[in-house]
Coordinates of C-alpha atoms in Angstrom, one line a residue:
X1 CA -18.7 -125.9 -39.9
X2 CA -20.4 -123.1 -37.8
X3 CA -16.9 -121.8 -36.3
X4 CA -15.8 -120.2 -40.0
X5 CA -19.2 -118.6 -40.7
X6 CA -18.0 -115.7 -38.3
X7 CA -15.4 -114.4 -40.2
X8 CA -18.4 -113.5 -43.4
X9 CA -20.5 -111.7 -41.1
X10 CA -17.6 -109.7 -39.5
X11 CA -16.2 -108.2 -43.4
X12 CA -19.5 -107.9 -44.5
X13 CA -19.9 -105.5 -41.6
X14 CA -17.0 -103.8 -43.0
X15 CA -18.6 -102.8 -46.1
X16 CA -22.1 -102.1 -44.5
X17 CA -23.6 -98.9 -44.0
X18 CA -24.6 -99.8 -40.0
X19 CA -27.4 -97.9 -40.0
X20 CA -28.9 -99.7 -36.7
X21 CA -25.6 -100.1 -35.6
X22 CA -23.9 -98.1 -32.4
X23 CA -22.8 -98.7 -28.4
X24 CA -24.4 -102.0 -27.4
X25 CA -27.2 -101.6 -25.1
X26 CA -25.9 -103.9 -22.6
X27 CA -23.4 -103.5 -19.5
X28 CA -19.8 -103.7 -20.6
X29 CA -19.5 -107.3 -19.3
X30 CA -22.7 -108.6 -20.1
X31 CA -21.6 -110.1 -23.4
X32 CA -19.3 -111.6 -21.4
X33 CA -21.4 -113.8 -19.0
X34 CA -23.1 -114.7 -22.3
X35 CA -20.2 -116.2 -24.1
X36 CA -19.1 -118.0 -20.8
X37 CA -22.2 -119.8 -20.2
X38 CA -22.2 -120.8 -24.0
X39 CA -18.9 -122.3 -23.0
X40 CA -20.6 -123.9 -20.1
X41 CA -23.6 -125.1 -21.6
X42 CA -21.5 -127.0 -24.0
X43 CA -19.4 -128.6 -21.5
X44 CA -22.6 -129.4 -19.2
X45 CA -23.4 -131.6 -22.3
X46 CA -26.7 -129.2 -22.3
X47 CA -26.4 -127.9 -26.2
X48 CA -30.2 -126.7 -26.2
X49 CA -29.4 -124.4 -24.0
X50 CA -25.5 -123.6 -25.5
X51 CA -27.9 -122.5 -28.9
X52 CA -30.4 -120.7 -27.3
X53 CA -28.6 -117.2 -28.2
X54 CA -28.3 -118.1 -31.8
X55 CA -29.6 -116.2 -34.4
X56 CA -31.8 -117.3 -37.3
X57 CA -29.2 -118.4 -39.4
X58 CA -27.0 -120.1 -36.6
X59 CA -29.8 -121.7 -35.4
X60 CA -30.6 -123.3 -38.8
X61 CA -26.6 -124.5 -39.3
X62 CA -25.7 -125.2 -36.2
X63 CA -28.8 -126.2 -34.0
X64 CA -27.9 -128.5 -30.9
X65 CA -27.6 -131.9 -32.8
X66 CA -24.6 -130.1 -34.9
X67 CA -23.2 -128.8 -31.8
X68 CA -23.7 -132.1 -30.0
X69 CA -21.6 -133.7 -33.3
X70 CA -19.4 -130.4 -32.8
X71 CA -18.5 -130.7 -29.3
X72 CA -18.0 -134.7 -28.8
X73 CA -15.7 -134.9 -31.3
X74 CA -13.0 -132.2 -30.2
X75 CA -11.3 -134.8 -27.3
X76 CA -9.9 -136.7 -30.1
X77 CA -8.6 -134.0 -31.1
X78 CA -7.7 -131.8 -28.2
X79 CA -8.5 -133.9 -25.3
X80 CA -10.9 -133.6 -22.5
X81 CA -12.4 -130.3 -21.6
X82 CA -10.7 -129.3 -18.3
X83 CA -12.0 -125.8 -17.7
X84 CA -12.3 -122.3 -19.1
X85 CA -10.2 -119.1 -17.7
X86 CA -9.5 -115.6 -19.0
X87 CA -12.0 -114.1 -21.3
X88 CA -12.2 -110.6 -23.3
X89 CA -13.8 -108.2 -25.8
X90 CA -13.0 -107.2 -29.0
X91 CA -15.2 -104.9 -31.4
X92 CA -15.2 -105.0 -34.7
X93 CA -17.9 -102.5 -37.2
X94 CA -21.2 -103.7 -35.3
X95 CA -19.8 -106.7 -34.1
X96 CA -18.4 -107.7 -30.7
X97 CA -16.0 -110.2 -29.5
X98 CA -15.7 -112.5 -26.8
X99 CA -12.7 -114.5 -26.7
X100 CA -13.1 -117.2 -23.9
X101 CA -9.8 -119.0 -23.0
X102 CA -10.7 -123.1 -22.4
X103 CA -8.0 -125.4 -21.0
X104 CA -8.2 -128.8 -22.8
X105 CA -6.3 -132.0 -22.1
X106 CA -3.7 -131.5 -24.7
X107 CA -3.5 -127.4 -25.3
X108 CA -5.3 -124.2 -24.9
X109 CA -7.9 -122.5 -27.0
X110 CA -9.7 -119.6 -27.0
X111 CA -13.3 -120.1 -28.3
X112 CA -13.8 -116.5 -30.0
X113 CA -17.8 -116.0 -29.8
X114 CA -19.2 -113.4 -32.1
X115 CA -22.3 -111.3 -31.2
X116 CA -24.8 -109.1 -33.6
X117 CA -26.0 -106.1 -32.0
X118 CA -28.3 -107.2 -30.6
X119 CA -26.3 -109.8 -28.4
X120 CA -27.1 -112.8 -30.1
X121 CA -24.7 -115.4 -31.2
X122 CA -23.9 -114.9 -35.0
X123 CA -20.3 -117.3 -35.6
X124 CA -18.0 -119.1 -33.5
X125 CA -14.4 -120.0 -33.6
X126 CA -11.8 -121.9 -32.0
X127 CA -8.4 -120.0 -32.9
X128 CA -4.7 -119.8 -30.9
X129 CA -4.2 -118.5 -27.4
X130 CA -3.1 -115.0 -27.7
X131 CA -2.1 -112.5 -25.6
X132 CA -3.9 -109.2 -26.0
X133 CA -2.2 -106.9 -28.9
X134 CA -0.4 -104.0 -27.3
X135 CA -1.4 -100.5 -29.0
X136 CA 2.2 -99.9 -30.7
X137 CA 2.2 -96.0 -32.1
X138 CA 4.3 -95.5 -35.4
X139 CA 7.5 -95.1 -34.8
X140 CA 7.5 -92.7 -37.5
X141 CA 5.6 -90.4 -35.7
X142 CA 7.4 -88.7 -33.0
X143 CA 5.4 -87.0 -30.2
X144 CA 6.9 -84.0 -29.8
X145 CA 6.2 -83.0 -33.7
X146 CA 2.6 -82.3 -33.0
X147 CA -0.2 -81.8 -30.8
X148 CA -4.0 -82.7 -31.1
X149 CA -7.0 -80.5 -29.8
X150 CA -10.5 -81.3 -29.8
X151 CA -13.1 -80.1 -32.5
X152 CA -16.3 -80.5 -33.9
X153 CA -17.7 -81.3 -37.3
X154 CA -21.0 -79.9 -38.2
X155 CA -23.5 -78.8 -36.0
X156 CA -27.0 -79.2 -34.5
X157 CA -28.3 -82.7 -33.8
X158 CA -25.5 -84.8 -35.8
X159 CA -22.4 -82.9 -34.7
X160 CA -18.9 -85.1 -34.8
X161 CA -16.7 -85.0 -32.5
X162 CA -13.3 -84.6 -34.2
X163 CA -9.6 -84.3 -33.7
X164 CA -7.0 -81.9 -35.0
X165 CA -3.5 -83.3 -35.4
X166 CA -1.4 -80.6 -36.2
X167 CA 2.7 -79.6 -36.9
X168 CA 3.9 -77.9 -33.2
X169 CA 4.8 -74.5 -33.8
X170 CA 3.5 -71.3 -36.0
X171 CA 2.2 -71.1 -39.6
X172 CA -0.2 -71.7 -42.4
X173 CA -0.1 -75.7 -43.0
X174 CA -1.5 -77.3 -45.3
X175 CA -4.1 -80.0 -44.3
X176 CA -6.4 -83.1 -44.9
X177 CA -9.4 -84.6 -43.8
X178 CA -9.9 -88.3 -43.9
X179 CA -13.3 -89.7 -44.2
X180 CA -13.7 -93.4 -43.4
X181 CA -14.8 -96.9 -44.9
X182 CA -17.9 -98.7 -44.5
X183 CA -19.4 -99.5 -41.0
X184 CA -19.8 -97.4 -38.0
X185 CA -16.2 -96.2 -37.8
X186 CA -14.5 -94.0 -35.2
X187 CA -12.5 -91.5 -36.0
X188 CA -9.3 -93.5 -35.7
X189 CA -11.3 -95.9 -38.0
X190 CA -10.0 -98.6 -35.5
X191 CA -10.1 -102.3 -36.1
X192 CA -8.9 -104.9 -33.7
X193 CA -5.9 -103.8 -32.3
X194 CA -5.2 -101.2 -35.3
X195 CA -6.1 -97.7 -35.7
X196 CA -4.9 -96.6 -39.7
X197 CA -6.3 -93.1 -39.7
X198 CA -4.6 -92.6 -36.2
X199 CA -0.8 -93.5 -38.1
X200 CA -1.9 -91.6 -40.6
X201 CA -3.0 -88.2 -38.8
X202 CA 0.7 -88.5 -36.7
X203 CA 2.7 -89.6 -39.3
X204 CA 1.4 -86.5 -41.1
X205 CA 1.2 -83.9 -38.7
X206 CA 5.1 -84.8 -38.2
X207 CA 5.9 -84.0 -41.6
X208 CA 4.0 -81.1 -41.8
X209 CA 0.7 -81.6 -42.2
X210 CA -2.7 -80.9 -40.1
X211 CA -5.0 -83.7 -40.3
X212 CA -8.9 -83.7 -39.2
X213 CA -10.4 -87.3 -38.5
X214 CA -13.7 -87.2 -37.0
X215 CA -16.1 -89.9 -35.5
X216 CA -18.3 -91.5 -38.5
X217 CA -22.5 -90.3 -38.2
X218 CA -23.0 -93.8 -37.7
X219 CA -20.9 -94.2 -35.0
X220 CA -21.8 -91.6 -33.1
X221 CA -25.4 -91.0 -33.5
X222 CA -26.2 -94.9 -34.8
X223 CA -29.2 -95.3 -32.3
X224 CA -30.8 -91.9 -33.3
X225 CA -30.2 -93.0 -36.9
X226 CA -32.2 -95.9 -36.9
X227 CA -34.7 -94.5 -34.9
X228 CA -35.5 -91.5 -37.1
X229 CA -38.9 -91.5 -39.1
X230 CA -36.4 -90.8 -41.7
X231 CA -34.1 -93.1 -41.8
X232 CA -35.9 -94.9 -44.8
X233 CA -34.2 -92.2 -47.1
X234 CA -30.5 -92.2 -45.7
X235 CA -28.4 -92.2 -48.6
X236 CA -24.5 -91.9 -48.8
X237 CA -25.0 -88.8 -48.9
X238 CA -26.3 -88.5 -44.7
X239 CA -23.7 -91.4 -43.9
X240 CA -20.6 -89.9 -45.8
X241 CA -20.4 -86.8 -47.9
X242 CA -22.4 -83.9 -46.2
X243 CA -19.6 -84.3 -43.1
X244 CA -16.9 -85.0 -45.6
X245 CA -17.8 -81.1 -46.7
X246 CA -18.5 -79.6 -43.4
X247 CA -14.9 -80.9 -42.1
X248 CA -13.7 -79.4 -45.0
X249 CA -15.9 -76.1 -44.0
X250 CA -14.6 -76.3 -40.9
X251 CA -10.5 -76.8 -41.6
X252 CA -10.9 -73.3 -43.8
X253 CA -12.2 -71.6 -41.0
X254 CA -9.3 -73.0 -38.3
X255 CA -6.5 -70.6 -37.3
X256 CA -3.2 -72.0 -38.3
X257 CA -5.2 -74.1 -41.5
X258 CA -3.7 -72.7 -45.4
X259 CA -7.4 -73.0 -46.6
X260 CA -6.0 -73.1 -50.2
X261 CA -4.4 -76.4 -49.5
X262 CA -6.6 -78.7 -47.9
X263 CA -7.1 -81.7 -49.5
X264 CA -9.5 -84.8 -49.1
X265 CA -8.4 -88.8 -48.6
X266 CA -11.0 -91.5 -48.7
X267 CA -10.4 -95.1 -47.3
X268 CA -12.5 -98.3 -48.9
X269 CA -16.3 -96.7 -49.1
X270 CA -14.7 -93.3 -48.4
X271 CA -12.6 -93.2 -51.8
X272 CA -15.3 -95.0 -53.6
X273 CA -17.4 -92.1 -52.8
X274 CA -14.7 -89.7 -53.3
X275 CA -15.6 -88.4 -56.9
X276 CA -18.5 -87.5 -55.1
X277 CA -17.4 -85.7 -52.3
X278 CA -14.8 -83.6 -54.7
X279 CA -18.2 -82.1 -56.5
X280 CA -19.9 -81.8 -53.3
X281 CA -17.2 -79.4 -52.1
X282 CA -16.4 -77.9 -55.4
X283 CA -17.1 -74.8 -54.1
X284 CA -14.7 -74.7 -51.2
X285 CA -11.6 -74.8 -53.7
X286 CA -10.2 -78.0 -52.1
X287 CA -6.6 -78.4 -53.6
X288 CA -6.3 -82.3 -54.3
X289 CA -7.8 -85.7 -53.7
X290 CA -6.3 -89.3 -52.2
X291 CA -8.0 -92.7 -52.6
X292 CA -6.7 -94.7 -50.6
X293 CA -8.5 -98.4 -51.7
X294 CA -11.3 -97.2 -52.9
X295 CA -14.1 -99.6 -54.8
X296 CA -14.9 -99.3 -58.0
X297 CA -17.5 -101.8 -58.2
X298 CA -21.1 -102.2 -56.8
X299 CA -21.4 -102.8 -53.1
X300 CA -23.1 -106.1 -53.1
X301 CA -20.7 -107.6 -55.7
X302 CA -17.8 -106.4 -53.7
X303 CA -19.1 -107.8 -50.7
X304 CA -20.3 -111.5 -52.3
X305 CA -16.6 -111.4 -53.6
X306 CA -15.4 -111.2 -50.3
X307 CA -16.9 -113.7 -48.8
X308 CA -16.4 -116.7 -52.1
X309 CA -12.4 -115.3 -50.7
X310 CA -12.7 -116.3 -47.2
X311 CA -15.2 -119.3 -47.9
X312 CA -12.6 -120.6 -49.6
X313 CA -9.4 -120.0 -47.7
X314 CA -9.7 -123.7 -45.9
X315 CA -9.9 -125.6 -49.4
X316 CA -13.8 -126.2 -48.8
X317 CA -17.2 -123.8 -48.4
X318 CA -19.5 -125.4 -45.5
X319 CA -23.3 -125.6 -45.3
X320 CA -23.1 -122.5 -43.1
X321 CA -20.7 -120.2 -45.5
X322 CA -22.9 -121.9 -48.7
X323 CA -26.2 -120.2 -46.9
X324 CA -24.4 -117.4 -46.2
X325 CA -23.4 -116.7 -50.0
X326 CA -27.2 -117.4 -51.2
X327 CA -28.4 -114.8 -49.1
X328 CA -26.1 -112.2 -50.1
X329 CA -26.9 -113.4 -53.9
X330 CA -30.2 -113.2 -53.3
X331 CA -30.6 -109.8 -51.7
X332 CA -28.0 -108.8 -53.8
X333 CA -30.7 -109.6 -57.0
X334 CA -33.4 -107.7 -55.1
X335 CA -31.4 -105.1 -54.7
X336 CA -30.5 -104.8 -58.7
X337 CA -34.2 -104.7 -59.0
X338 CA -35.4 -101.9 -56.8
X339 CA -37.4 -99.4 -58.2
X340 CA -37.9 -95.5 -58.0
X341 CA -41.4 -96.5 -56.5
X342 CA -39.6 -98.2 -53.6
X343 CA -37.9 -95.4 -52.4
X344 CA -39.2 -94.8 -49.0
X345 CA -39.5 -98.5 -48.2
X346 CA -38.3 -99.4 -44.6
X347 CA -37.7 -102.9 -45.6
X348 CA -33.7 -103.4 -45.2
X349 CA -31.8 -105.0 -48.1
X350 CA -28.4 -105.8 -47.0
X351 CA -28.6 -103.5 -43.7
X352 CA -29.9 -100.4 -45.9
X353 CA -33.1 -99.0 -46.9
X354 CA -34.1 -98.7 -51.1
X355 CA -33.2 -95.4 -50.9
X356 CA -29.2 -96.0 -50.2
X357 CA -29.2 -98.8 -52.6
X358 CA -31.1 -96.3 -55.6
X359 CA -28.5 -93.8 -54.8
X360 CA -26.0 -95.8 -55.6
X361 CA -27.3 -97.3 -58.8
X362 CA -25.5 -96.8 -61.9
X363 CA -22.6 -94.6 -59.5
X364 CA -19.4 -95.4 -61.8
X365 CA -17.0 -94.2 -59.3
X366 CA -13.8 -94.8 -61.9
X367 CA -16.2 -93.0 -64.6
X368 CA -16.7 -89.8 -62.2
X369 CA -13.8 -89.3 -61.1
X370 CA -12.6 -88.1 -64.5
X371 CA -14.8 -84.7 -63.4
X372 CA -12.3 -83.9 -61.2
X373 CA -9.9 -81.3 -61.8
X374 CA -7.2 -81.0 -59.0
X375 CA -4.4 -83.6 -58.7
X376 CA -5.3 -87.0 -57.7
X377 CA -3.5 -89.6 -55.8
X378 CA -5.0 -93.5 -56.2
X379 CA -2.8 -96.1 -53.6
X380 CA -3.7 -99.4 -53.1
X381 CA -2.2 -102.8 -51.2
X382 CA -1.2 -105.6 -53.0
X383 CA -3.1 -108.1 -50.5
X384 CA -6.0 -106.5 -50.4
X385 CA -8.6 -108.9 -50.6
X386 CA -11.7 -106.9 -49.6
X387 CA -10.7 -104.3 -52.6
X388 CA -8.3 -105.7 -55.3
X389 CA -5.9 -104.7 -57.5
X390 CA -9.0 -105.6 -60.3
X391 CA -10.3 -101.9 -58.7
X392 CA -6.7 -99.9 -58.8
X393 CA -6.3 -101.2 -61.9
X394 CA -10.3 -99.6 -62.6
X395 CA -9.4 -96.4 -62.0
X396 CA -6.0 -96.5 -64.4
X397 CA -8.0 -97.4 -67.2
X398 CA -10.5 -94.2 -66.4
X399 CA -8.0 -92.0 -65.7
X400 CA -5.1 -92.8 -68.3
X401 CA -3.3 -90.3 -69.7
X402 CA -3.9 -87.3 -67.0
X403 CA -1.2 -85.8 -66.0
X404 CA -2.0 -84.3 -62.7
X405 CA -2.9 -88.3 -61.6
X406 CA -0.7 -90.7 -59.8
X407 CA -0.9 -94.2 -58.6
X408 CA 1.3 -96.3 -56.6
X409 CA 0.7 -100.1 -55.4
X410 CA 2.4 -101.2 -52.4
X411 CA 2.4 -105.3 -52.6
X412 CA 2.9 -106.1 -48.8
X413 CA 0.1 -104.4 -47.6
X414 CA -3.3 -104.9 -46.6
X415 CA -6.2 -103.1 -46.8
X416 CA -5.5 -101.2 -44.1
X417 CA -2.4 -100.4 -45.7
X418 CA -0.5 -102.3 -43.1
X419 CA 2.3 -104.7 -43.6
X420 CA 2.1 -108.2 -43.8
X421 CA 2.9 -111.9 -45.2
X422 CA 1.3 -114.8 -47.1
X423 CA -3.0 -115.0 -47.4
X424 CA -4.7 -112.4 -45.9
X425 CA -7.8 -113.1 -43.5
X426 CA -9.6 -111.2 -41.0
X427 CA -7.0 -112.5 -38.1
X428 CA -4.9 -110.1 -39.4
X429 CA -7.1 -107.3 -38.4
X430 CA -8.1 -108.5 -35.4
X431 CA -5.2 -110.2 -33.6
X432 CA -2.1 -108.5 -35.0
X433 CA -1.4 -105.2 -34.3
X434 CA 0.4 -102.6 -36.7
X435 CA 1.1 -99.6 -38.2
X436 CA 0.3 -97.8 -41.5
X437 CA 3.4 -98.2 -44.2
X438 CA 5.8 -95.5 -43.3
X439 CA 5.9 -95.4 -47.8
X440 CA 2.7 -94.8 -47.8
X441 CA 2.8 -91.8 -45.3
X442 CA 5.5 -90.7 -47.4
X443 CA 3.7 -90.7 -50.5
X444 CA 1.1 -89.1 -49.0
X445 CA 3.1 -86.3 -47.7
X446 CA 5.3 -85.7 -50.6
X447 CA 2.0 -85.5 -52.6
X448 CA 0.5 -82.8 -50.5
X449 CA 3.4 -80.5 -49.7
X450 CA 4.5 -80.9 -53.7
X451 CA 0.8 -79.0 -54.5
X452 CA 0.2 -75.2 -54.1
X453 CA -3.0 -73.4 -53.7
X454 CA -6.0 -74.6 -55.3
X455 CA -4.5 -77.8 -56.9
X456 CA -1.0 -76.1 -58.4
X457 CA 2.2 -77.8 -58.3
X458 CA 4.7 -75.9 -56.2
X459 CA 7.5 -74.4 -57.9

């Protein structure tokens, strides 16, 4: 049915560049009204009109007969329509969220309505009634242990904005910088209700370490992104490791900042990229490295992975999910056969242009990594289902034997590193709200303050 094929487009997001992606052009509530008169159109019996806001794909899966079909039968199930009340946003990568509460005979729903950026209706859902998640901070993390200040990352035309979360008081602290996943992240590399790099830059900074986070180029200059003639070359390198290095620049130029102990942590795309980022700042004498769930295999295989996962979480894979899966397989082909002479193409494969994709060919992040020098620390969830275990256990095999390597699995947690029970699915990022495993702040820290200058082990 229609209502799952949401939940693909929404983690593929996740693991997508974003390179059109930013702020939606449209007034806050705007998306809103949309949804609502979806809502209406449907119960007005009108479905022409509730699929005129589809997108291609929508509109071939679910045009207004299979709506019609959709619609009619939910009174044997629910009851009749009465009327619908409170409605919301949520954001997730380039996505947003409508969640429209409807009051039928025999319970209450909200219809969650998911838009593309450009406001038209990719997925719908019918899911539980919930009250909005309440931002919980760690409770790890007490407030008076550090303050924050305001910085900036780079400069000129695609300058970050960035915060500082540092240790209260005077000296020389040692420090990290945390460069995000896929998609248009903020700095706080919030989804849903949850904000991981937030837990993590406070549950630091209150044991003694500063931590930069910074607002992803995609996020914060998106727009300009896809508007610039040169766009058709934007590699990893312009999305993630040239402001992974100036924030590292930066943090050995800040008072209060040991610059002979600032390390580097990478979440998802951010540790598969890491090898990289450790040669690109080679030359700065950065003192040790963190992968936090970082891939080790290509992007479009990850992300057709994904999807199989949540296609078949309800036992069965729908005409919608089905389509869904053969166009990721088949731009996921095109992409394996790109050529140097299409470099400079402005077609889109996937969200990104020839030139990110023939960037990345051959990249054997496991394989690199063995080029690094300082200590490493590899951590990974045990119910991650967007990067597995299969990947942790990747980067073992490549880096057996080193001493100056660790790894640690944590089983209950996600791929946000948060807590949690039984299947994992994307409701778990979007409806329940938590925090960052105190262990793995733990980990974290004892790994950090354990190291000396450039990479050696504290007496």
């Amino acid at each position: 049915m229609p209502h799952l094929r949401w939940a693909a487009g929404l983690l593929a997001a996740a693991l997508l560049p974003g390179l059109a992606a930013g702020r939606t052009s449209r007034a806050p509530d705007a998306l809103i009204l949309k949804a609502e008169a979806f809502i209406d159109a449907l119960a007005g019996g009108d479905f022409e009109s509730a699929a005129r806001d589809f997108d291609a794909v929508m509109r071939g899966v679910s045009g207004p007969d299979k709506l019609a079909a959709f619609w009619k039968d939910l009174p044997s199930r629910l009851g009749s329509f009465r009327r619908r009340t409170a409605s919301r946003r949520d954001t997730l990568g380039a996505y947003a969220i409508v969640l429209v509460t409807c009051e039928f005979e025999k319970t209450a729903l909200d219809v969650r309505v998911v838009f593309d950026k450009e406001g038209r209706i990719t997925g719908f859902q019918l899911v539980p009634v919930r009250p909005p998640a309440v931002d919980r901070p760690p409770d790890y993390a007490p407030r008076d242990r550090f303050e924050e200040i305001a910085l900036t990352v780079g400069e000129g035309p695609w300058a970050l904005p960035a915060t500082l979360t540092r240790p209260v008081g005077g000296g020389s602290f040692p420090a990290l910088v945390l460069v995000h996943g896929s998609g248009p992240n903020d700095r706080d590399e919030t989804i849903g209700p949850n904000k991981p790099f937030r837990d993590l830059a406070w549950g630091l900074a209150a044991r003694g370490i500063a931590v930069l986070r910074y607002e992803k180029r995609t996020r914060a200059h998106g727009p300009k992104i896809a508007a610039d003639a040169k766009a058709a070359f934007f590699t990893v390198k312009e999305e993630t490791i040239d402001d992974a290095a100036a924030a590292v620049g930066l943090l050995r130029r800040t008072p209060g900042i040991d610059p002979g102990r600032i390390f580097v942590l990478g979440h998802s795309l951010g540790g598969m990229l890491l090898p990289r980022i450790a040669s690109a700042v080679r030359d700065l004498e950065p003192a040790g490295f963190i992968i936090l769930a970082g891939a080790t295999r290509p992007l479009p295989e990850t992300m057709i992975r994904q999807i199989q996962y949540l296609s078949a979480l309800d036992g069965s894979v729908s005409e919608a999910e089905q389509k869904t899966l053969n166009d990721l397989k088949a731009q996921a082909a095109a992409i394996q056969g790109l050529r140097e002479s299409d470099r400079g193409s402005a077609a889109r494969w996937l969200n990104a242009p020839a030139a990110y994709w023939l960037d990345l060919k051959g990249y054997d992040p496991a394989a690199a990594a063995r080029a690094i020098e300082q200590p490493l620390l590899v951590l990974q969830g045990g119910r991650d289902y967007q990067v597995t275990v299969e990947d942790f256990e990747n980067w073992k095999k490549a880096l057996v034997g080193r001493p100056n390597v660790s790894f640690q699995i944590y089983p209950a947690c996600n791929h946000l590193f948060i807590e949690g029970r039984g299947l994992p699915t994307p409701d778990e990022y979007l409806s329940v709200q938590g925090n960052v495993a105190r262990a793995v702040v733990e980990d974290i820290a004892t790994f950090i303050l354990r190291i000396g200058p450039t990479g050696r082990k504290r007496p």
